[in-house]
Amino acid sequence: MKKLNRLYLGTNTKMYKTIAETTSFLTQLRQLTEDLADSPLTLFVIPSFTSLESANRITSGSHIRLGAQNMCWEDQGQFTGEISPVMLKEVGVSVVEIGHSERRHVFRENDFDQEKKTAKAAQSGFTPLLCIGETLTQREYGLSGETLSTQLKVGLHSITTEQAEQLWIAYEPVWAIGVNGIPADSDYVAERHAGIRRILCARFGEEQGSRIPILYGGSVNPQNAQELIALPDVDGLFIGRSAWDASQFNRIIRQVMPLYMNK
Ligand code: 13P
Protein backbone atom coordinates (compact mmCIF):
# COMPACT_ATOMS: atom_id res chain seq x y z
CA MET A 1 0.00 0.00 0.00
CA LYS A 2 1.28 3.46 -0.80
CA LYS A 3 0.94 6.21 1.77
CA LEU A 4 1.11 9.12 -0.64
CA ASN A 5 -0.95 9.97 -3.67
CA ARG A 6 1.99 11.33 -5.60
CA LEU A 7 5.05 9.76 -7.11
CA TYR A 8 8.36 11.63 -6.87
CA LEU A 9 10.95 11.11 -9.61
CA GLY A 10 14.00 13.21 -10.13
CA THR A 11 17.59 13.40 -11.17
CA ASN A 12 20.70 15.11 -9.96
CA THR A 13 23.10 15.68 -12.84
CA LYS A 14 26.05 16.13 -10.41
CA MET A 15 29.07 17.80 -12.11
CA TYR A 16 28.35 16.37 -15.53
CA LYS A 17 26.16 18.45 -17.81
CA THR A 18 27.24 21.81 -19.27
CA ILE A 19 24.70 24.58 -19.90
CA ALA A 20 24.19 23.39 -23.49
CA GLU A 21 23.79 19.77 -22.41
CA THR A 22 21.37 20.69 -19.63
CA THR A 23 19.21 22.78 -21.96
CA SER A 24 19.07 20.02 -24.53
CA PHE A 25 18.23 17.42 -21.87
CA LEU A 26 15.48 19.55 -20.32
CA THR A 27 13.95 20.48 -23.66
CA GLN A 28 13.66 16.79 -24.54
CA LEU A 29 12.42 15.77 -21.11
CA ARG A 30 9.77 18.48 -21.13
CA GLN A 31 8.49 17.37 -24.54
CA LEU A 32 8.57 13.67 -23.71
CA THR A 33 6.67 14.08 -20.46
CA GLU A 34 4.28 16.89 -21.40
CA ASP A 35 1.28 14.54 -21.22
CA LEU A 36 2.05 13.85 -17.55
CA ALA A 37 1.72 17.52 -16.56
CA ASP A 38 -1.57 16.93 -14.75
CA SER A 39 -0.74 13.48 -13.45
CA PRO A 40 0.16 12.73 -9.83
CA LEU A 41 3.85 12.84 -10.71
CA THR A 42 6.31 15.30 -9.19
CA LEU A 43 9.19 15.44 -11.64
CA PHE A 44 12.34 17.36 -10.73
CA VAL A 45 15.76 18.01 -12.18
CA ILE A 46 18.78 19.26 -10.24
CA PRO A 47 21.44 20.59 -12.63
CA SER A 48 24.71 22.43 -12.02
CA PHE A 49 24.53 25.98 -10.64
CA THR A 50 25.76 27.48 -13.90
CA SER A 51 22.89 25.84 -15.80
CA LEU A 52 20.12 27.05 -13.50
CA GLU A 53 19.26 30.27 -15.29
CA SER A 54 18.91 28.59 -18.70
CA ALA A 55 17.19 25.62 -17.11
CA ASN A 56 14.66 27.95 -15.53
CA ARG A 57 13.74 29.35 -18.94
CA ILE A 58 12.87 25.86 -20.13
CA THR A 59 11.13 24.58 -17.03
CA SER A 60 9.17 27.68 -15.99
CA GLY A 61 5.49 27.19 -16.65
CA SER A 62 6.09 23.46 -17.06
CA HIS A 63 5.52 20.48 -14.79
CA ILE A 64 9.27 20.08 -14.12
CA ARG A 65 10.53 21.43 -10.81
CA LEU A 66 14.02 22.83 -10.66
CA GLY A 67 16.46 22.08 -7.86
CA ALA A 68 19.90 23.18 -6.65
CA GLN A 69 22.61 20.72 -5.63
CA ASN A 70 23.61 22.66 -2.51
CA MET A 71 22.93 25.92 -0.68
CA CYS A 72 24.53 28.16 1.95
CA TRP A 73 22.64 28.71 5.22
CA GLU A 74 22.98 32.50 5.02
CA ASP A 75 21.34 34.97 2.65
CA GLN A 76 24.58 36.86 2.06
CA GLY A 77 27.98 37.44 3.61
CA GLN A 78 31.62 36.49 3.60
CA PHE A 79 31.16 32.99 2.21
CA THR A 80 33.38 32.84 -0.88
CA GLY A 81 32.34 30.08 -3.25
CA GLU A 82 28.86 29.60 -1.76
CA ILE A 83 25.40 30.20 -3.27
CA SER A 84 22.64 31.72 -1.14
CA PRO A 85 18.88 31.05 -0.96
CA VAL A 86 18.25 34.56 -2.36
CA MET A 87 20.33 33.72 -5.44
CA LEU A 88 18.56 30.40 -5.93
CA LYS A 89 15.17 32.13 -5.76
CA GLU A 90 16.26 34.46 -8.56
CA VAL A 91 16.73 31.53 -10.91
CA GLY A 92 13.49 29.71 -10.17
CA VAL A 93 14.76 26.97 -7.87
CA SER A 94 12.14 25.33 -5.66
CA VAL A 95 13.95 22.21 -4.40
CA VAL A 96 17.26 22.29 -2.53
CA GLU A 97 19.30 19.13 -2.27
CA ILE A 98 21.08 18.92 1.06
CA GLY A 99 23.73 16.50 2.25
CA HIS A 100 24.21 14.41 -0.85
CA SER A 101 26.70 11.61 -0.21
CA GLU A 102 29.34 13.39 -2.32
CA ARG A 103 28.94 16.57 -0.27
CA ARG A 104 29.33 14.56 2.94
CA HIS A 105 32.19 12.32 1.86
CA VAL A 106 34.18 14.29 -0.71
CA PHE A 107 33.64 17.74 0.83
CA ARG A 108 33.46 16.61 4.46
CA GLU A 109 30.12 18.21 5.27
CA ASN A 110 28.66 16.92 8.53
CA ASP A 111 25.20 16.50 10.03
CA PHE A 112 25.36 19.92 11.68
CA ASP A 113 26.02 21.58 8.33
CA GLN A 114 22.97 19.74 6.99
CA GLU A 115 20.92 20.94 9.94
CA LYS A 116 21.71 24.59 9.16
CA LYS A 117 21.01 24.16 5.47
CA THR A 118 17.78 22.23 5.97
CA ALA A 119 16.51 24.85 8.41
CA LYS A 120 17.42 27.73 6.08
CA ALA A 121 15.92 26.01 3.04
CA ALA A 122 12.64 25.46 4.90
CA GLN A 123 12.57 29.04 6.25
CA SER A 124 13.21 30.34 2.74
CA GLY A 125 10.23 28.44 1.37
CA PHE A 126 12.14 25.78 -0.56
CA THR A 127 11.52 22.05 -0.49
CA PRO A 128 14.53 20.70 1.38
CA LEU A 129 15.57 17.34 -0.06
CA LEU A 130 17.68 15.91 2.73
CA CYS A 131 19.87 13.02 1.56
CA ILE A 132 20.98 10.40 4.03
CA GLY A 133 22.79 7.09 3.76
CA GLU A 134 25.28 4.80 5.48
CA THR A 135 28.75 3.85 4.25
CA LEU A 136 29.74 0.25 3.58
CA THR A 137 31.72 0.16 6.83
CA GLN A 138 28.74 1.40 8.82
CA ARG A 139 26.63 -1.27 7.18
CA GLU A 140 29.20 -4.00 7.90
CA TYR A 141 29.32 -2.99 11.56
CA GLY A 142 25.53 -3.21 11.78
CA LEU A 143 25.23 0.55 12.19
CA SER A 144 22.91 1.39 9.28
CA GLY A 145 19.86 2.08 11.45
CA GLU A 146 21.85 4.17 13.95
CA THR A 147 23.57 6.13 11.17
CA LEU A 148 20.32 7.04 9.43
CA SER A 149 18.73 7.89 12.75
CA THR A 150 21.58 10.27 13.63
CA GLN A 151 21.51 11.90 10.20
CA LEU A 152 17.77 12.46 10.48
CA LYS A 153 17.74 13.58 14.10
CA VAL A 154 20.51 16.14 13.59
CA GLY A 155 19.63 17.14 10.02
CA LEU A 156 15.98 17.78 10.93
CA HIS A 157 16.61 19.12 14.42
CA SER A 158 15.34 22.63 13.63
CA ILE A 159 12.47 21.63 11.35
CA THR A 160 8.97 22.25 12.71
CA THR A 161 6.05 19.94 12.02
CA GLU A 162 4.58 22.66 9.82
CA GLN A 163 7.82 22.95 7.82
CA ALA A 164 7.91 19.17 7.48
CA GLU A 165 5.01 19.50 5.03
CA GLN A 166 7.56 20.72 2.47
CA LEU A 167 10.24 18.17 3.32
CA TRP A 168 11.48 15.29 1.16
CA ILE A 169 13.99 12.64 2.22
CA ALA A 170 16.27 10.67 -0.11
CA TYR A 171 17.78 7.47 1.20
CA GLU A 172 20.94 6.78 -0.77
CA PRO A 173 23.30 4.16 0.64
CA VAL A 174 26.82 5.47 -0.04
CA TRP A 175 27.98 2.06 -1.32
CA ALA A 176 25.16 1.94 -3.89
CA ILE A 177 25.85 5.32 -5.53
CA GLY A 178 27.75 6.04 -8.72
CA VAL A 179 29.97 4.13 -11.15
CA ASN A 180 31.36 1.82 -8.46
CA GLY A 181 28.00 1.44 -6.73
CA ILE A 182 26.56 -1.96 -5.86
CA PRO A 183 22.76 -1.93 -6.32
CA ALA A 184 21.00 -2.54 -3.00
CA ASP A 185 18.64 -5.49 -2.76
CA SER A 186 14.95 -4.90 -2.22
CA ASP A 187 14.67 -6.40 1.26
CA TYR A 188 17.42 -4.16 2.50
CA VAL A 189 15.85 -1.05 0.94
CA ALA A 190 12.43 -1.93 2.38
CA GLU A 191 13.91 -2.36 5.86
CA ARG A 192 15.71 0.99 5.72
CA HIS A 193 12.69 2.88 4.38
CA ALA A 194 10.50 1.41 7.11
CA GLY A 195 13.07 2.55 9.69
CA ILE A 196 13.17 6.06 8.20
CA ARG A 197 9.36 6.25 8.25
CA ARG A 198 9.33 5.25 11.94
CA ILE A 199 11.82 8.00 12.78
CA LEU A 200 9.85 10.61 10.81
CA CYS A 201 6.61 9.59 12.54
CA ALA A 202 8.27 9.71 15.96
CA ARG A 203 9.65 13.17 15.16
CA PHE A 204 6.68 14.82 13.45
CA GLY A 205 3.74 12.69 14.60
CA GLU A 206 2.06 9.82 12.77
CA GLU A 207 0.03 12.00 10.43
CA GLN A 208 2.75 14.35 9.21
CA GLY A 209 5.48 11.70 9.36
CA SER A 210 3.49 9.44 7.06
CA ARG A 211 3.13 12.18 4.47
CA ILE A 212 6.82 12.94 3.95
CA PRO A 213 8.02 11.48 0.65
CA ILE A 214 10.96 9.08 1.05
CA LEU A 215 12.83 8.59 -2.21
CA TYR A 216 15.34 5.87 -2.92
CA GLY A 217 18.57 6.54 -4.81
CA GLY A 218 21.73 4.65 -5.71
CA SER A 219 22.23 2.74 -8.99
CA VAL A 220 18.56 2.91 -9.91
CA ASN A 221 18.29 1.68 -13.49
CA PRO A 222 15.68 0.41 -15.96
CA GLN A 223 16.18 -3.14 -14.62
CA ASN A 224 15.54 -2.47 -10.92
CA ALA A 225 13.29 0.63 -10.93
CA GLN A 226 10.03 -1.31 -10.94
CA GLU A 227 11.02 -3.61 -8.10
CA LEU A 228 12.15 -0.64 -6.00
CA ILE A 229 9.06 1.51 -6.56
CA ALA A 230 6.82 -1.40 -5.57
CA LEU A 231 8.31 -1.48 -2.06
CA PRO A 232 6.35 -0.08 0.88
CA ASP A 233 7.48 3.38 1.92
CA VAL A 234 9.36 4.00 -1.33
CA ASP A 235 7.53 7.09 -2.61
CA GLY A 236 9.91 7.96 -5.38
CA LEU A 237 13.28 7.48 -6.99
CA PHE A 238 16.26 9.81 -7.08
CA ILE A 239 18.27 8.80 -10.08
CA GLY A 240 21.74 9.65 -11.33
CA ARG A 241 23.32 8.04 -14.39
CA SER A 242 20.25 6.21 -15.68
CA ALA A 243 18.25 9.42 -15.96
CA TRP A 244 20.77 11.58 -17.80
CA ASP A 245 19.46 10.53 -21.15
CA ALA A 246 15.96 12.04 -21.48
CA SER A 247 14.53 9.08 -23.42
CA GLN A 248 15.79 6.58 -20.87
CA PHE A 249 14.50 8.72 -17.99
CA ASN A 250 11.14 8.91 -19.75
CA ARG A 251 11.10 5.11 -20.12
CA ILE A 252 11.75 4.66 -16.41
CA ILE A 253 8.99 7.15 -15.59
CA ARG A 254 6.53 5.17 -17.75
CA GLN A 255 7.64 1.87 -16.21
CA VAL A 256 7.17 2.90 -12.62
CA MET A 257 4.14 5.21 -12.75
CA PRO A 258 1.43 2.57 -13.18
CA LEU A 259 3.08 0.31 -10.61
CA TYR A 260 3.22 3.07 -8.05
CA MET A 261 -0.31 4.26 -8.59
CA ASN A 262 -1.64 0.72 -8.14
CA LYS A 263 0.42 -0.33 -5.17
P1 13P B 1 23.46 6.94 -9.47
O1 13P B 1 22.04 6.65 -9.86
O2 13P B 1 24.31 7.31 -10.65
O3 13P B 1 24.05 5.82 -8.65
O4 13P B 1 23.46 8.24 -8.54
C1 13P B 1 22.47 8.39 -7.58
C2 13P B 1 22.58 9.71 -6.95
O5 13P B 1 23.59 10.07 -6.38
C3 13P B 1 21.42 10.62 -7.04
O6 13P B 1 21.63 11.75 -6.28
GROMACS .gro file of C-alpha atoms in nm, residues 36-233:
model
  198
   36LEU     CA    1   0.205   1.385  -1.755
   37ALA     CA    2   0.172   1.752  -1.656
   38ASP     CA    3  -0.157   1.693  -1.475
   39SER     CA    4  -0.074   1.348  -1.345
   40PRO     CA    5   0.016   1.273  -0.983
   41LEU     CA    6   0.385   1.284  -1.071
   42THR     CA    7   0.631   1.530  -0.919
   43LEU     CA    8   0.919   1.544  -1.164
   44PHE     CA    9   1.234   1.736  -1.073
   45VAL     CA   10   1.576   1.801  -1.218
   46ILE     CA   11   1.878   1.926  -1.024
   47PRO     CA   12   2.144   2.059  -1.263
   48SER     CA   13   2.471   2.243  -1.202
   49PHE     CA   14   2.453   2.598  -1.064
   50THR     CA   15   2.576   2.748  -1.390
   51SER     CA   16   2.289   2.584  -1.580
   52LEU     CA   17   2.012   2.705  -1.350
   53GLU     CA   18   1.926   3.027  -1.529
   54SER     CA   19   1.891   2.859  -1.870
   55ALA     CA   20   1.719   2.562  -1.711
   56ASN     CA   21   1.466   2.795  -1.553
   57ARG     CA   22   1.374   2.935  -1.894
   58ILE     CA   23   1.287   2.586  -2.013
   59THR     CA   24   1.113   2.458  -1.703
   60SER     CA   25   0.917   2.768  -1.599
   61GLY     CA   26   0.549   2.719  -1.665
   62SER     CA   27   0.609   2.346  -1.706
   63HIS     CA   28   0.552   2.048  -1.479
   64ILE     CA   29   0.927   2.008  -1.412
   65ARG     CA   30   1.053   2.143  -1.081
   66LEU     CA   31   1.402   2.283  -1.066
   67GLY     CA   32   1.646   2.208  -0.786
   68ALA     CA   33   1.990   2.318  -0.665
   69GLN     CA   34   2.261   2.072  -0.563
   70ASN     CA   35   2.361   2.266  -0.251
   71MET     CA   36   2.293   2.592  -0.068
   72CYS     CA   37   2.453   2.816   0.195
   73TRP     CA   38   2.264   2.871   0.522
   74GLU     CA   39   2.298   3.250   0.502
   75ASP     CA   40   2.134   3.497   0.265
   76GLN     CA   41   2.458   3.686   0.206
   77GLY     CA   42   2.798   3.744   0.361
   78GLN     CA   43   3.162   3.649   0.360
   79PHE     CA   44   3.116   3.299   0.221
   80THR     CA   45   3.338   3.284  -0.088
   81GLY     CA   46   3.234   3.008  -0.325
   82GLU     CA   47   2.886   2.960  -0.176
   83ILE     CA   48   2.540   3.020  -0.327
   84SER     CA   49   2.264   3.172  -0.114
   85PRO     CA   50   1.888   3.105  -0.096
   86VAL     CA   51   1.825   3.456  -0.236
   87MET     CA   52   2.033   3.372  -0.544
   88LEU     CA   53   1.856   3.040  -0.593
   89LYS     CA   54   1.517   3.213  -0.576
   90GLU     CA   55   1.626   3.446  -0.856
   91VAL     CA   56   1.673   3.153  -1.091
   92GLY     CA   57   1.349   2.971  -1.017
   93VAL     CA   58   1.476   2.697  -0.787
   94SER     CA   59   1.214   2.533  -0.566
   95VAL     CA   60   1.395   2.221  -0.440
   96VAL     CA   61   1.726   2.229  -0.253
   97GLU     CA   62   1.930   1.913  -0.227
   98ILE     CA   63   2.108   1.892   0.106
   99GLY     CA   64   2.373   1.650   0.225
  100HIS     CA   65   2.421   1.441  -0.085
  101SER     CA   66   2.670   1.161  -0.021
  102GLU     CA   67   2.934   1.339  -0.232
  103ARG     CA   68   2.894   1.657  -0.027
  104ARG     CA   69   2.933   1.456   0.294
  105HIS     CA   70   3.219   1.232   0.186
  106VAL     CA   71   3.418   1.429  -0.071
  107PHE     CA   72   3.364   1.774   0.083
  108ARG     CA   73   3.346   1.661   0.446
  109GLU     CA   74   3.012   1.821   0.527
  110ASN     CA   75   2.866   1.692   0.853
  111ASP     CA   76   2.520   1.650   1.003
  112PHE     CA   77   2.536   1.992   1.168
  113ASP     CA   78   2.602   2.158   0.833
  114GLN     CA   79   2.297   1.974   0.699
  115GLU     CA   80   2.092   2.094   0.994
  116LYS     CA   81   2.171   2.459   0.916
  117LYS     CA   82   2.101   2.416   0.547
  118THR     CA   83   1.778   2.223   0.597
  119ALA     CA   84   1.651   2.485   0.841
  120LYS     CA   85   1.742   2.773   0.608
  121ALA     CA   86   1.592   2.601   0.304
  122ALA     CA   87   1.264   2.546   0.490
  123GLN     CA   88   1.257   2.904   0.625
  124SER     CA   89   1.321   3.034   0.274
  125GLY     CA   90   1.023   2.844   0.137
  126PHE     CA   91   1.214   2.578  -0.056
  127THR     CA   92   1.152   2.205  -0.049
  128PRO     CA   93   1.453   2.070   0.138
  129LEU     CA   94   1.557   1.734  -0.006
  130LEU     CA   95   1.768   1.591   0.273
  131CYS     CA   96   1.987   1.302   0.156
  132ILE     CA   97   2.098   1.040   0.403
  133GLY     CA   98   2.279   0.709   0.376
  134GLU     CA   99   2.528   0.480   0.548
  135THR     CA  100   2.875   0.385   0.425
  136LEU     CA  101   2.974   0.025   0.358
  137THR     CA  102   3.172   0.016   0.683
  138GLN     CA  103   2.874   0.140   0.882
  139ARG     CA  104   2.663  -0.127   0.718
  140GLU     CA  105   2.920  -0.400   0.790
  141TYR     CA  106   2.932  -0.299   1.156
  142GLY     CA  107   2.553  -0.321   1.178
  143LEU     CA  108   2.523   0.055   1.219
  144SER     CA  109   2.291   0.139   0.928
  145GLY     CA  110   1.986   0.208   1.145
  146GLU     CA  111   2.185   0.417   1.395
  147THR     CA  112   2.357   0.613   1.117
  148LEU     CA  113   2.032   0.704   0.943
  149SER     CA  114   1.873   0.789   1.275
  150THR     CA  115   2.158   1.027   1.363
  151GLN     CA  116   2.151   1.190   1.020
  152LEU     CA  117   1.777   1.246   1.048
  153LYS     CA  118   1.774   1.358   1.410
  154VAL     CA  119   2.051   1.614   1.359
  155GLY     CA  120   1.963   1.714   1.002
  156LEU     CA  121   1.598   1.778   1.093
  157HIS     CA  122   1.661   1.912   1.442
  158SER     CA  123   1.534   2.263   1.363
  159ILE     CA  124   1.247   2.163   1.135
  160THR     CA  125   0.897   2.225   1.271
  161THR     CA  126   0.605   1.994   1.202
  162GLU     CA  127   0.458   2.266   0.982
  163GLN     CA  128   0.782   2.295   0.782
  164ALA     CA  129   0.791   1.917   0.748
  165GLU     CA  130   0.501   1.950   0.503
  166GLN     CA  131   0.756   2.072   0.247
  167LEU     CA  132   1.024   1.817   0.332
  168TRP     CA  133   1.148   1.529   0.116
  169ILE     CA  134   1.399   1.264   0.222
  170ALA     CA  135   1.627   1.067  -0.011
  171TYR     CA  136   1.778   0.747   0.120
  172GLU     CA  137   2.094   0.678  -0.077
  173PRO     CA  138   2.330   0.416   0.064
  174VAL     CA  139   2.682   0.547  -0.004
  175TRP     CA  140   2.798   0.206  -0.132
  176ALA     CA  141   2.516   0.194  -0.389
  177ILE     CA  142   2.585   0.532  -0.553
  178GLY     CA  143   2.775   0.604  -0.872
  179VAL     CA  144   2.997   0.413  -1.115
  180ASN     CA  145   3.136   0.182  -0.846
  181GLY     CA  146   2.800   0.144  -0.673
  182ILE     CA  147   2.656  -0.196  -0.586
  183PRO     CA  148   2.276  -0.193  -0.632
  184ALA     CA  149   2.100  -0.254  -0.300
  185ASP     CA  150   1.864  -0.549  -0.276
  186SER     CA  151   1.495  -0.490  -0.222
  187ASP     CA  152   1.467  -0.640   0.126
  188TYR     CA  153   1.742  -0.416   0.250
  189VAL     CA  154   1.585  -0.105   0.094
  190ALA     CA  155   1.243  -0.193   0.238
  191GLU     CA  156   1.391  -0.236   0.586
  192ARG     CA  157   1.571   0.099   0.572
  193HIS     CA  158   1.269   0.288   0.438
  194ALA     CA  159   1.050   0.141   0.711
  195GLY     CA  160   1.307   0.255   0.969
  196ILE     CA  161   1.317   0.606   0.820
  197ARG     CA  162   0.936   0.625   0.825
  198ARG     CA  163   0.933   0.525   1.194
  199ILE     CA  164   1.182   0.800   1.278
  200LEU     CA  165   0.985   1.061   1.081
  201CYS     CA  166   0.661   0.959   1.254
  202ALA     CA  167   0.827   0.971   1.596
  203ARG     CA  168   0.965   1.317   1.516
  204PHE     CA  169   0.668   1.482   1.345
  205GLY     CA  170   0.374   1.269   1.460
  206GLU     CA  171   0.206   0.982   1.277
  207GLU     CA  172   0.003   1.200   1.043
  208GLN     CA  173   0.275   1.435   0.921
  209GLY     CA  174   0.548   1.170   0.936
  210SER     CA  175   0.349   0.944   0.706
  211ARG     CA  176   0.313   1.218   0.447
  212ILE     CA  177   0.682   1.294   0.395
  213PRO     CA  178   0.802   1.148   0.065
  214ILE     CA  179   1.096   0.908   0.105
  215LEU     CA  180   1.283   0.859  -0.221
  216TYR     CA  181   1.534   0.587  -0.292
  217GLY     CA  182   1.857   0.654  -0.481
  218GLY     CA  183   2.173   0.465  -0.571
  219SER     CA  184   2.223   0.274  -0.899
  220VAL     CA  185   1.856   0.291  -0.991
  221ASN     CA  186   1.829   0.168  -1.349
  222PRO     CA  187   1.568   0.041  -1.596
  223GLN     CA  188   1.618  -0.314  -1.462
  224ASN     CA  189   1.554  -0.247  -1.092
  225ALA     CA  190   1.329   0.063  -1.093
  226GLN     CA  191   1.003  -0.131  -1.094
  227GLU     CA  192   1.102  -0.361  -0.810
  228LEU     CA  193   1.215  -0.064  -0.600
  229ILE     CA  194   0.906   0.151  -0.656
  230ALA     CA  195   0.682  -0.140  -0.557
  231LEU     CA  196   0.831  -0.148  -0.206
  232PRO     CA  197   0.635  -0.008   0.088
  233ASP     CA  198   0.748   0.338   0.192
   0.00000   0.00000   0.00000
